[in-house]
Amino acid sequence: MAHIWPIGGGKGGTGKSFLTGNVGIMLAKQGFKTLLIDADLGSPNLHTVIGRFYPERSLSDFFSKKVSDLEDVVLETPISNLFLISGASNKLDVANLAFEQKMRMLRAISRLDYDYILMDLSAGTSFNTIDFFTLSGSGVFVCCPEPTSIENLYRLILSVYIRKIHHLLKSPSFKDLTQKAESRNPDATTHKPEVLLHVLKEIDPEKAGRIERILQAFQFRLVINQLRQQDNPMIGNLICQIIEKYLCLNMQFMGNVSFDERVHDGLCRKAPFVERYLYSQVTLDLRSVARGIVNGNHEQTENSLSVSQT
Amino acid sequence: MKKLQDQHFYELLNVEFNASPLEISRAYKEHHELYREDSLASYSFFSKQEREEILAKLQDAYSTLMDEDKRYRYDRLLIERGILPEEMQFQAEHRALRRASPSTHFIRNPLLKITDELKAFISSNTVIQEILSYGVLSGKDLKRIRKELGISLEVIGEITKIRPMFLHAIEDDAFDIAPSRMFLRSYLKAYAQCIGLDANIVANRYLKRIDEQKIPHP
């Protein structure tokens, strides 16, 4: 079964597509059969990151049921072992997916025969983005060492946390819980979602325990991108500490990716960065991220794709 | 995770109960880096009020645990409330004593000051009294006594300055690595003194067992 890694991060421009594309290329070159899915449905551009390339089929063919099998929208890429499900010619309304469609897509993805599946998600905290995290139970968050990016990262993670509790509790009891929690702490549904679990523990300890176990089984990773020389290289570790301490989520720091002016140059030339600048620091950093994804396998097999749990 | 107000200082700083001042200071610095007003890592995660509360508690934890007297009193409080297990009492006393005067390491019996309490405990403890009623003592017996007292081998090593390897050898009856008989006797005496037992009795009974069983070494 494939290892599925949704890749997201609250803010736009943090390098989600860049990281997905280039890490995907590295995994493919190491001999792993790798599939990249451009799940940034509103603004897809993963095909551009991995090279000049005109995708003829896209995800919306699957959603509109033009094709029944997700495998039919998989495209070959100029790189061997690397495959792509593009979003380039998506219909314009595909950015708003129903929950059932996402479930259908994830079920179809879990049946695909690849070693690694990396999903490039859109910025923001729309349900399109957070549902891929909640449903797959894993994910890589990409963040820049800047207040704006970190603020949105926390927002995304808190949204994933609340959304998962919502899924597991079903609407009426979730509404009841939020009302009770908000009467205790007005920030319960904004900054302090852990209050929800504290309150639920008092109302229904068994259910709270079950939800807590599901949340703890999440396999989240963090990558700090565009780290400049003057930045604190430990920032990723500190962020993970906060997430683990206050939300009890399993958040591991995967590494820093250095800032490099040439990333812009590579994109303008529509050439994959890791191919064009093979011996740069960024390529070295991305290699260690790819290694982290390969080493993360073991843990994911036990917790992967919790679609059946929801 | 426990709420901030429910955490004791050791939990807050994420250090062991017997952490050294250096470890506490390091933990404080790390936590302060995480929660300080202009920390990038926790930016937007806490409200202003929460951050102030955390920083105040951190400061409180640091000033308490870095002061020997305050820390001793705080440990006693935690033990009384049942937050820390009873056997930590002796560790707390050992630590307080060691900290109170660094030169205690060189005093022949550094535990003389607290032996009254320790001896009262020993004489009232049935397990220890039973072991002490045997004619001979094995390493396993000594280990059981030590465990009853809640004293770690590291503490004994630190006070007696005997290498941990030999202390382990004494408790495991591992005579292939035990020192020569003369050293063994003095080590046994130091060990016994350190945990409040009669040095000569312990050494004699331990060596008697070796002689009786004709264990080749030492």
XYZ file of C-alpha atoms in Angstrom:
528
model
C 0.000 0.000 0.000
C 1.176 3.499 -0.825
C 2.295 5.941 1.831
C 0.192 9.042 1.477
C 1.567 12.396 2.561
C -0.621 15.468 2.190
C 1.638 18.521 2.079
C 0.230 21.833 3.292
C 0.913 24.878 5.414
C -1.440 27.693 6.254
C 0.081 30.461 4.218
C 0.517 30.793 0.473
C 4.006 31.044 -0.972
C 5.716 28.935 1.685
C 6.913 26.435 -0.903
C 4.404 23.601 -0.719
C 4.390 22.894 -4.459
C 8.137 23.446 -4.678
C 8.753 20.936 -1.907
C 6.216 18.409 -3.225
C 7.606 18.528 -6.739
C 11.271 18.369 -5.846
C 10.977 15.781 -3.075
C 8.826 13.720 -5.466
C 11.584 13.874 -8.079
C 14.138 12.739 -5.504
C 12.012 9.815 -4.372
C 11.439 8.790 -8.004
C 15.167 8.965 -8.694
C 15.832 6.753 -5.700
C 13.722 4.136 -7.470
C 10.435 4.621 -5.625
C 7.338 4.674 -7.784
C 6.004 8.086 -6.804
C 2.760 9.846 -7.563
C 2.260 13.575 -7.137
C -1.291 14.829 -6.823
C -2.031 18.478 -7.345
C -4.791 18.821 -4.785
C -4.440 22.590 -4.810
C -7.673 22.586 -6.752
C -8.154 26.324 -6.949
C -4.668 27.269 -8.111
C -2.850 24.209 -9.419
C 0.723 24.596 -10.645
C 2.574 21.467 -9.583
C 3.048 20.508 -13.251
C 5.043 23.703 -13.746
C 7.334 22.957 -10.807
C 8.375 19.594 -12.201
C 9.079 20.875 -15.705
C 7.595 22.273 -18.829
C 4.689 20.086 -19.463
C 1.104 20.265 -20.774
C -1.235 18.025 -18.818
C -4.080 16.748 -20.952
C -6.131 15.154 -18.173
C -6.847 16.421 -14.702
C -8.577 15.709 -11.436
C -11.875 17.252 -12.485
C -12.291 14.420 -15.030
C -12.472 12.133 -12.048
C -14.888 14.325 -10.110
C -17.181 14.816 -13.106
C -17.062 11.023 -13.540
C -15.764 11.378 -17.082
C -13.408 8.626 -16.003
C -14.374 6.161 -13.322
C -10.932 5.088 -12.262
C -8.510 7.571 -10.709
C -5.686 5.672 -12.418
C -7.037 6.985 -15.740
C -6.123 10.573 -14.888
C -2.560 9.659 -13.881
C -0.045 11.168 -16.301
C 3.493 10.143 -16.998
C 6.127 12.816 -16.526
C 9.498 13.397 -18.202
C 11.081 11.792 -15.116
C 10.948 8.029 -14.897
C 9.121 6.559 -11.893
C 7.378 9.895 -11.346
C 3.684 10.241 -12.100
C 1.310 13.153 -11.772
C -2.346 13.785 -11.274
C -2.591 17.348 -12.417
C -5.111 19.998 -11.627
C -4.095 22.199 -14.555
C -7.220 21.881 -16.630
C -9.613 21.564 -13.718
C -13.025 23.053 -14.146
C -13.239 26.369 -12.348
C -15.834 25.171 -9.835
C -13.755 22.213 -8.692
C -12.241 24.282 -5.898
C -15.344 23.619 -3.814
C -15.531 19.900 -3.234
C -18.215 18.167 -1.215
C -17.011 16.035 1.659
C -18.259 12.894 -0.086
C -16.167 13.696 -3.161
C -13.052 14.016 -1.020
C -13.805 10.702 0.634
C -14.291 9.113 -2.786
C -11.008 10.588 -3.956
C -9.096 9.422 -0.884
C -10.537 5.937 -1.142
C -9.509 5.848 -4.800
C -6.040 7.150 -3.860
C -5.586 4.479 -1.206
C -6.225 1.819 -3.837
C -3.514 3.124 -6.177
C -0.362 1.083 -6.451
C 2.553 3.449 -5.705
C 5.320 3.551 -3.157
C 4.699 7.184 -2.257
C 1.860 9.552 -2.944
C 2.490 13.230 -2.208
C -0.484 15.577 -2.292
C 0.107 19.253 -2.803
C -2.638 21.105 -0.919
C -3.807 24.678 -1.171
C -3.075 27.409 1.341
C -5.639 28.539 3.861
C -7.915 26.534 6.085
C -10.690 25.622 3.684
C -12.288 22.231 4.216
C -10.664 21.099 0.964
C -7.288 21.413 2.620
C -7.935 20.300 6.167
C -10.036 17.287 5.225
C -7.103 15.714 3.428
C -5.131 15.930 6.668
C -7.953 14.690 8.872
C -8.809 11.827 6.540
C -5.293 10.593 5.861
C -4.135 11.027 9.480
C -0.737 12.206 8.306
C 0.814 15.240 6.705
C 3.790 17.453 6.130
C 3.411 21.106 7.080
C 5.591 23.630 5.309
C 6.229 26.910 7.046
C 8.585 29.868 6.688
C 10.329 31.347 9.741
C 8.119 34.439 9.648
C 5.347 35.519 12.033
C 2.700 35.544 9.284
C 3.529 32.034 8.159
C 3.752 30.675 11.706
C 0.461 32.312 12.634
C -1.261 30.620 9.699
C 0.442 27.316 10.432
C -1.017 27.278 13.930
C -4.381 28.257 12.528
C -4.280 25.359 10.079
C -3.269 22.835 12.721
C -5.944 24.070 15.129
C -8.513 23.816 12.309
C -7.450 20.237 11.557
C -7.755 19.443 15.258
C -11.266 20.895 15.615
C -12.449 19.428 12.308
C -11.359 15.953 13.347
C -13.225 16.227 16.639
C -16.245 17.452 14.666
C -16.057 14.440 12.311
C -15.781 11.988 15.138
C -18.581 13.462 17.227
C -21.143 14.192 14.503
C -22.868 17.573 14.326
C -25.452 17.722 17.171
C -23.148 16.511 19.914
C -20.296 18.650 18.556
C -22.516 21.719 18.739
C -23.489 20.823 22.270
C -19.839 20.363 23.201
C -18.715 23.677 21.679
C -21.433 25.533 23.577
C -20.372 23.987 26.860
C -16.673 24.551 26.150
C -17.237 28.155 25.093
C -19.132 28.876 28.280
C -16.007 27.662 30.117
C -13.497 29.385 27.843
C -14.622 31.764 25.066
C -11.516 30.799 23.046
C -12.397 27.096 22.961
C -13.217 27.067 19.259
C -10.583 29.583 18.198
C -7.282 29.393 20.045
C -7.854 26.703 22.635
C -9.386 23.617 21.003
C -7.802 21.430 23.684
C -10.513 22.825 25.993
C -13.011 20.823 23.902
C -11.325 17.596 24.944
C -11.048 18.675 28.584
C -14.803 19.352 28.625
C -15.614 16.148 26.736
C -13.585 14.168 29.271
C -16.002 15.371 31.941
C -19.122 14.620 29.872
C -18.112 11.337 28.235
C -14.657 10.100 29.291
C -14.792 7.029 27.076
C -15.491 8.977 23.909
C -12.910 11.598 24.869
C -10.320 8.860 25.325
C -11.118 7.385 21.923
C -10.846 10.784 20.207
C -7.617 11.529 22.036
C -6.121 8.249 20.827
C -7.119 8.976 17.224
C -5.604 12.472 17.442
C -2.422 11.095 18.976
C -2.127 8.578 16.130
C -1.757 11.432 13.610
C 1.663 11.467 12.003
C 2.486 15.097 11.365
C 5.805 16.461 10.162
C 7.127 20.000 9.927
C 9.534 21.489 7.403
C 10.855 25.018 7.772
C 11.400 26.438 4.313
C 13.356 29.503 3.177
C 15.533 29.597 6.272
C 17.916 32.520 5.969
C 21.280 32.782 7.651
C 20.054 35.139 10.354
C 17.117 32.894 11.285
C 17.076 30.601 14.297
C 17.590 27.058 12.949
C 15.906 25.633 16.056
C 12.586 27.324 15.355
C 11.083 24.133 13.873
C 11.891 22.144 16.997
C 10.320 24.815 19.184
C 7.118 24.858 17.113
C 6.880 21.057 17.345
C 7.362 21.281 21.122
C 4.407 23.639 21.426
C 2.150 21.486 19.231
C 3.088 18.333 21.129
C 2.803 19.946 24.530
C -0.477 21.787 24.115
C -2.359 19.754 21.516
C -0.766 16.351 22.204
C -0.398 15.792 18.467
C 2.522 13.821 17.120
C 4.503 16.536 15.341
C 8.058 15.804 14.264
C 10.516 18.261 12.838
C 11.878 17.056 9.514
C 14.430 19.748 8.837
C 15.193 23.173 7.454
C 15.388 24.049 3.769
C 17.664 27.023 3.142
C 16.641 30.151 1.303
C 18.107 30.395 -2.183
C 17.590 33.139 -4.769
C 17.971 30.570 -7.524
C 14.623 28.948 -6.679
C 12.979 31.862 -8.441
C 15.343 31.452 -11.378
C 14.581 27.727 -11.619
C 10.833 28.370 -11.638
C 11.138 31.009 -14.347
C 13.048 28.547 -16.487
C 10.420 25.892 -15.741
C 13.142 23.467 -14.760
C 12.975 21.316 -11.629
C 15.304 22.860 -9.050
C 16.917 19.625 -7.877
C 17.880 18.764 -11.455
C 19.214 22.168 -12.344
C 21.064 22.859 -9.078
C 22.143 19.403 -8.067
C 24.914 20.536 -5.738
C 23.187 23.352 -3.874
C 22.404 23.540 -0.167
C 18.685 23.511 -0.964
C 19.070 20.198 -2.801
C 20.943 18.758 0.177
C 18.201 19.973 2.522
C 15.472 18.527 0.305
C 17.331 15.244 0.230
C 17.130 15.030 4.003
C 13.385 15.779 3.829
C 13.012 12.938 1.301
C 14.975 10.709 3.666
C 12.600 11.696 6.470
C 9.647 10.647 4.315
C 11.244 7.286 3.541
C 12.117 6.723 7.205
C 8.596 7.724 8.270
C 7.172 4.649 6.507
C 7.174 2.274 9.361
C 5.054 4.479 11.570
C 2.595 5.285 8.840
C 1.753 1.705 7.961
C 0.109 1.310 11.345
C -1.854 4.514 11.273
C -2.293 5.183 7.619
C -5.487 6.291 6.032
C -8.027 6.490 8.754
C -10.862 6.800 6.225
C -12.546 3.778 7.729
C -12.476 5.325 11.186
C -14.564 8.318 10.232
C -1.795 17.241 28.983
C -2.283 18.729 32.434
C -3.446 22.320 32.625
C -0.769 24.848 33.523
C -2.159 25.448 36.993
C -2.102 21.707 37.764
C 1.531 21.190 36.770
C 4.202 21.136 39.439
C 7.523 22.854 38.777
C 9.323 19.703 37.657
C 6.599 18.977 35.108
C 6.550 22.570 33.960
C 10.292 22.558 33.263
C 10.166 18.953 32.055
C 13.025 17.856 34.321
C 13.497 14.862 36.614
C 12.852 15.222 40.322
C 16.555 14.849 41.025
C 17.702 17.231 38.279
C 20.879 19.170 39.006
C 20.883 22.990 39.114
C 22.635 22.970 35.744
C 19.840 20.900 34.207
C 17.211 23.133 35.776
C 18.911 26.252 34.538
C 19.189 24.823 31.034
C 15.524 23.759 31.025
C 14.496 27.210 32.217
C 16.439 28.892 29.417
C 14.864 26.614 26.794
C 11.364 27.232 28.094
C 11.925 30.955 28.397
C 13.049 31.028 24.761
C 9.786 29.338 23.824
C 7.426 31.575 25.784
C 9.089 34.978 25.925
C 7.116 37.947 24.616
C 8.901 38.199 21.255
C 9.326 34.456 20.663
C 8.712 33.682 16.996
C 8.002 30.001 17.652
C 4.990 30.622 19.874
C 3.809 33.716 18.016
C 0.001 33.918 18.008
C -0.363 30.610 19.867
C -0.964 32.181 23.284
C -2.985 35.176 24.334
C -1.181 37.985 26.153
C -2.640 36.925 29.475
C -1.722 33.243 28.995
C 1.823 34.150 28.086
C 2.159 36.306 31.191
C 0.827 33.496 33.374
C 3.232 30.949 31.889
C 6.226 33.276 32.230
C 5.337 34.092 35.837
C 5.061 30.419 36.722
C 8.331 29.653 34.936
C 10.046 32.382 36.917
C 8.568 31.012 40.119
C 9.736 27.482 39.244
C 13.247 28.689 38.509
C 13.631 30.737 41.676
C 12.266 27.888 43.817
C 14.241 25.012 42.343
C 17.507 26.932 42.191
C 17.384 27.796 45.897
C 18.374 24.811 48.073
C 16.135 25.660 51.014
C 13.137 26.590 48.911
C 13.551 23.477 46.826
C 13.770 21.246 49.876
C 10.594 22.775 51.310
C 8.852 22.480 47.931
C 9.854 18.794 47.644
C 8.487 18.117 51.110
C 5.237 19.798 50.118
C 4.908 17.629 47.008
C 5.623 14.482 49.026
C 3.080 15.467 51.685
C 0.448 16.017 49.038
C 1.199 12.618 47.589
C 2.305 14.072 44.246
C 5.753 12.569 44.623
C 6.212 9.097 46.133
C 7.352 8.774 49.741
C 10.704 7.218 48.856
C 11.725 10.486 47.243
C 12.032 11.882 50.758
C 15.504 10.455 51.236
C 16.638 11.601 47.830
C 15.462 15.097 48.695
C 17.375 14.962 51.965
C 20.497 13.607 50.332
C 20.335 16.382 47.816
C 19.670 19.083 50.378
C 22.585 17.820 52.416
C 24.972 17.628 49.488
C 24.036 21.090 48.343
C 24.187 22.604 51.816
C 27.906 22.099 51.973
C 29.932 20.922 49.028
C 32.665 19.718 51.368
C 30.362 17.014 52.778
C 31.773 14.712 50.116
C 35.002 14.580 52.054
C 33.579 14.062 55.508
C 33.957 10.484 56.549
C 30.309 9.920 57.213
C 28.369 12.585 55.367
C 25.030 11.216 56.532
C 25.702 11.648 60.232
C 23.425 14.663 60.322
C 20.353 12.787 59.248
C 21.065 9.329 60.579
C 18.622 9.746 63.454
C 15.715 9.899 61.079
C 17.246 7.341 58.781
C 17.967 4.986 61.668
C 14.424 5.360 62.964
C 13.179 4.347 59.544
C 15.567 1.395 59.374
C 14.618 0.091 62.805
C 10.905 0.348 62.023
C 11.103 -1.245 58.583
C 10.297 -4.958 58.803
C 11.939 -5.902 55.496
C 15.246 -4.305 56.461
C 15.107 -5.754 59.984
C 14.499 -9.214 58.572
C 17.471 -8.944 56.248
C 19.659 -7.645 59.067
C 18.721 -10.669 61.182
C 20.477 -13.017 58.730
C 23.882 -14.312 59.683
C 25.280 -13.538 56.281
C 24.495 -10.869 53.667
C 24.534 -11.130 49.898
C 24.653 -8.368 47.318
C 20.986 -8.980 46.651
C 20.192 -8.324 50.329
C 22.077 -5.037 50.279
C 20.224 -4.032 47.150
C 16.865 -4.780 48.791
C 17.764 -2.638 51.784
C 18.863 0.191 49.517
C 15.631 -0.041 47.507
C 13.577 0.055 50.703
C 15.354 3.266 51.628
C 14.776 4.733 48.183
C 18.427 5.658 47.762
C 19.866 5.354 44.286
C 23.223 3.775 43.577
C 24.280 7.008 41.895
C 23.789 8.903 45.169
C 25.932 6.372 47.024
C 28.533 6.604 44.277
C 28.571 10.365 44.514
C 28.936 10.428 48.288
C 31.374 7.550 48.730
C 33.307 8.311 45.526
C 33.316 4.598 44.730
C 33.122 3.852 41.020
C 29.596 2.747 39.988
C 31.097 -0.356 38.370
C 32.274 -1.637 41.791
C 29.006 -0.706 43.512
C 27.146 -2.726 40.899
C 29.601 -5.588 41.331
C 28.955 -5.611 45.104
C 25.190 -5.721 44.629
C 25.327 -8.277 41.817
C 27.866 -10.498 43.620
C 29.955 -10.213 40.480
C 33.270 -11.170 41.980
C 35.067 -11.430 38.693
C 35.159 -7.646 38.525
C 35.106 -6.938 42.282
C 38.200 -5.281 43.735
C 40.647 -7.111 45.970
C 39.462 -8.230 49.416
C 40.979 -5.282 51.212
C 39.297 -2.769 48.927
C 36.079 -4.741 48.975
C 35.953 -4.484 52.762
C 36.457 -0.739 52.745
C 33.926 -0.289 49.930
C 31.378 -2.352 51.822
C 31.929 -0.256 54.915
C 31.522 2.986 53.003
C 28.379 1.649 51.313
C 26.874 0.580 54.629
C 27.742 3.854 56.361
C 26.252 5.795 53.496
C 22.834 4.155 53.854
C 22.885 4.312 57.648
C 23.854 0.714 58.496
C 26.570 -0.546 60.829
C 29.670 -0.651 58.654
C 31.511 -3.499 60.408
C 28.488 -5.759 60.671
C 27.648 -5.403 56.983
C 31.245 -5.911 55.833
C 31.791 -8.935 58.094
C 28.556 -10.665 57.111
C 29.093 -10.052 53.439
C 32.669 -11.396 53.540
C 31.574 -14.275 55.760
C 29.182 -15.424 53.058
C 31.997 -15.373 50.516
C 34.198 -17.414 52.841
C 31.455 -19.899 53.706
C 30.517 -20.535 50.143
C 34.177 -20.668 49.163
C 33.628 -18.242 46.346
C 37.096 -18.091 44.763
C 37.568 -14.325 44.553
C 38.574 -11.983 46.132
